[in-house]
Amino acid sequence: MAQNMMLYWSSGSPPCWRLMIALEEKKLQGYKHKHLCFDKKEHQCEEVKALNPRVQLPTFKHGDLVVNESFAACLYLESAFKSQGARLIPEDPAEQALVYQRMFETDNLQQKMYDVAYYEWFVPEGERHESALKRNKETLVAELKLWDGYLEKMGKGSFLAGKDFTMADVVCFPVIAYFPRFHCPKEKCPRLMEYYEMVKDRPSIKASWPPHWLENPEGPDTLKNL
């Protein structure tokens, strides 16, 4: 079945990485894939444009079906291959609700992290202000405290939505992995860093680890002074 799948992806992209984790968890190894470099604008190739009107990655195709948004593609895989590999969405409605909540909250964490880590990349030099960066940092610290509180409430050794690894972890781990890579002080999010250490060696995550992170384990220190 995986041979009918095609994934266009880029190394280190959280949306791409989460879809690759989902494919691993659902035992769908052997899918076709093509790595494209954002810096070289390779994702703007005609192959991607023909499948994805937003010209974004990941772009994912299964047979004749194209599913481009990473959340949608992950949920599609769980639905289409429910009995295969790990069960990523629980049956219980209350447990499902928490999984979905943590999934969609991930966008908050990712955007607030980007607003600090990539401030100089996104904001033109003439428009940068220390006061704006300071506010971004304060907002990110508050967000990290929120996630630390979630894990604290659930107890040591918990995943993001409970005792089991779920789609919440599939979706959010690629964002969380940026914090140690960008040298975020552990004291700013101790529970989140405990979670990172617990999950980073999971087979699906190791198998999909960004290749350029393996080549260069140390990222920039843009979160060092958070």
CSV table of N, CA, C and O in Angstrom, one decimal, residues 102 105 108-110 112-113 136-154 160 176 179 184-193 226:
chain,number,residue,atom,x,y,z
A,102,ARG,N,-4.7,19.3,22.1
A,102,ARG,CA,-3.3,19.4,22.1
A,102,ARG,C,-2.7,19.5,20.6
A,102,ARG,O,-1.8,20.3,20.4
A,105,GLU,N,-3.5,23.1,19.5
A,105,GLU,CA,-2.8,24.1,20.3
A,105,GLU,C,-1.3,24.1,19.8
A,105,GLU,O,-0.6,25.1,20.1
A,108,ASN,N,-0.1,27.3,18.2
A,108,ASN,CA,0.3,28.4,19.1
A,108,ASN,C,1.8,28.3,19.5
A,108,ASN,O,2.5,29.3,19.4
A,109,LEU,N,2.2,27.1,19.9
A,109,LEU,CA,3.6,26.9,20.3
A,109,LEU,C,4.5,27.2,19.2
A,109,LEU,O,5.6,27.9,19.3
A,110,GLN,N,4.2,26.7,18.0
A,110,GLN,CA,5.1,26.8,16.8
A,110,GLN,C,5.2,28.3,16.4
A,110,GLN,O,6.4,28.8,16.2
A,112,LYS,N,4.7,31.0,18.2
A,112,LYS,CA,5.4,31.9,19.2
A,112,LYS,C,6.9,31.6,19.2
A,112,LYS,O,7.7,32.4,19.5
A,113,MET,N,7.2,30.3,18.9
A,113,MET,CA,8.7,30.0,18.9
A,113,MET,C,9.3,30.6,17.6
A,113,MET,O,10.4,31.2,17.7
A,136,ASN,N,7.8,39.3,22.3
A,136,ASN,CA,7.7,38.0,21.7
A,136,ASN,C,8.3,36.9,22.6
A,136,ASN,O,7.7,35.8,22.8
A,137,LYS,N,9.4,37.3,23.3
A,137,LYS,CA,10.0,36.4,24.2
A,137,LYS,C,9.1,36.1,25.4
A,137,LYS,O,9.0,35.0,25.9
A,138,GLU,N,8.5,37.2,25.9
A,138,GLU,CA,7.6,37.0,27.1
A,138,GLU,C,6.4,36.2,26.7
A,138,GLU,O,6.0,35.3,27.5
A,139,THR,N,5.9,36.3,25.5
A,139,THR,CA,4.8,35.6,25.1
A,139,THR,C,5.1,34.1,24.9
A,139,THR,O,4.4,33.2,25.3
A,140,LEU,N,6.3,33.8,24.4
A,140,LEU,CA,6.8,32.5,24.3
A,140,LEU,C,7.0,31.8,25.6
A,140,LEU,O,6.7,30.6,25.9
A,141,VAL,N,7.6,32.5,26.6
A,141,VAL,CA,7.8,32.0,27.9
A,141,VAL,C,6.5,31.6,28.6
A,141,VAL,O,6.4,30.6,29.2
A,142,ALA,N,5.5,32.4,28.4
A,142,ALA,CA,4.2,32.2,28.9
A,142,ALA,C,3.6,30.9,28.3
A,142,ALA,O,2.9,30.1,29.0
A,143,GLU,N,3.8,30.7,27.0
A,143,GLU,CA,3.3,29.5,26.3
A,143,GLU,C,4.0,28.3,26.8
A,143,GLU,O,3.4,27.2,27.0
A,144,LEU,N,5.3,28.4,27.0
A,144,LEU,CA,6.1,27.2,27.5
A,144,LEU,C,5.6,26.8,28.9
A,144,LEU,O,5.5,25.6,29.2
A,145,LYS,N,5.3,27.8,29.7
A,145,LYS,CA,4.7,27.5,31.1
A,145,LYS,C,3.4,26.8,31.0
A,145,LYS,O,3.1,25.9,31.8
A,146,LEU,N,2.6,27.1,30.0
A,146,LEU,CA,1.3,26.5,29.8
A,146,LEU,C,1.5,25.0,29.5
A,146,LEU,O,0.9,24.1,30.1
A,147,TRP,N,2.4,24.7,28.6
A,147,TRP,CA,2.7,23.3,28.2
A,147,TRP,C,3.4,22.5,29.4
A,147,TRP,O,3.1,21.4,29.6
A,148,ASP,N,4.2,23.2,30.1
A,148,ASP,CA,4.8,22.6,31.3
A,148,ASP,C,3.8,22.2,32.3
A,148,ASP,O,3.8,21.1,32.9
A,149,GLY,N,2.8,23.1,32.4
A,149,GLY,CA,1.7,22.8,33.3
A,149,GLY,C,0.8,21.6,32.9
A,149,GLY,O,0.4,20.9,33.8
A,150,TYR,N,0.6,21.5,31.6
A,150,TYR,CA,-0.1,20.3,31.2
A,150,TYR,C,0.6,19.0,31.6
A,150,TYR,O,-0.1,18.1,32.1
A,151,LEU,N,1.9,19.0,31.3
A,151,LEU,CA,2.6,17.8,31.6
A,151,LEU,C,2.7,17.5,33.2
A,151,LEU,O,2.6,16.4,33.6
A,152,GLU,N,2.9,18.6,33.9
A,152,GLU,CA,2.9,18.5,35.4
A,152,GLU,C,1.6,17.9,35.9
A,152,GLU,O,1.6,17.0,36.8
A,153,LYS,N,0.5,18.4,35.4
A,153,LYS,CA,-0.8,17.9,35.8
A,153,LYS,C,-1.0,16.4,35.5
A,153,LYS,O,-1.6,15.7,36.3
A,154,MET,N,-0.5,15.9,34.4
A,154,MET,CA,-0.7,14.5,34.0
A,154,MET,C,0.3,13.6,34.7
A,154,MET,O,0.1,12.4,34.7
A,160,LEU,N,1.7,13.8,25.8
A,160,LEU,CA,1.0,15.1,25.7
A,160,LEU,C,-0.4,15.0,26.0
A,160,LEU,O,-1.0,16.0,26.5
A,176,ILE,N,8.5,20.8,19.4
A,176,ILE,CA,9.2,20.8,20.7
A,176,ILE,C,10.7,20.5,20.5
A,176,ILE,O,11.5,21.1,21.2
A,179,PHE,N,13.3,23.4,20.5
A,179,PHE,CA,13.8,24.1,21.7
A,179,PHE,C,15.2,23.7,22.2
A,179,PHE,O,16.0,24.6,22.4
A,184,CYS,N,17.3,26.5,24.0
A,184,CYS,CA,16.4,27.1,25.0
A,184,CYS,C,16.9,26.6,26.4
A,184,CYS,O,17.1,25.4,26.5
A,185,PRO,N,17.0,27.5,27.3
A,185,PRO,CA,17.4,27.1,28.7
A,185,PRO,C,16.4,26.1,29.3
A,185,PRO,O,15.2,26.3,29.2
A,186,LYS,N,16.9,25.0,29.8
A,186,LYS,CA,16.0,23.9,30.3
A,186,LYS,C,15.1,24.4,31.4
A,186,LYS,O,14.0,23.9,31.6
A,187,GLU,N,15.6,25.4,32.2
A,187,GLU,CA,14.8,25.9,33.3
A,187,GLU,C,13.5,26.6,32.8
A,187,GLU,O,12.6,26.8,33.6
A,188,LYS,N,13.5,27.0,31.5
A,188,LYS,CA,12.3,27.7,31.0
A,188,LYS,C,11.1,26.7,30.8
A,188,LYS,O,10.0,27.1,30.7
A,189,CYS,N,11.5,25.4,30.6
A,189,CYS,CA,10.4,24.4,30.3
A,189,CYS,C,10.9,23.0,30.7
A,189,CYS,O,11.1,22.1,29.9
A,190,PRO,N,11.2,22.8,32.0
A,190,PRO,CA,11.8,21.5,32.5
A,190,PRO,C,10.9,20.3,32.2
A,190,PRO,O,11.5,19.3,31.8
A,191,ARG,N,9.6,20.4,32.3
A,191,ARG,CA,8.8,19.3,32.0
A,191,ARG,C,8.8,18.9,30.5
A,191,ARG,O,8.8,17.8,30.1
A,192,LEU,N,8.7,20.0,29.7
A,192,LEU,CA,8.8,19.8,28.3
A,192,LEU,C,10.1,19.1,27.8
A,192,LEU,O,10.1,18.3,26.9
A,193,MET,N,11.2,19.5,28.5
A,193,MET,CA,12.5,18.9,28.1
A,193,MET,C,12.6,17.5,28.6
A,193,MET,O,13.2,16.6,28.0
A,226,LEU,N,16.3,33.4,26.1
A,226,LEU,CA,14.8,33.5,26.3
A,226,LEU,C,14.5,34.0,27.7
A,226,LEU,O,15.0,33.5,28.7
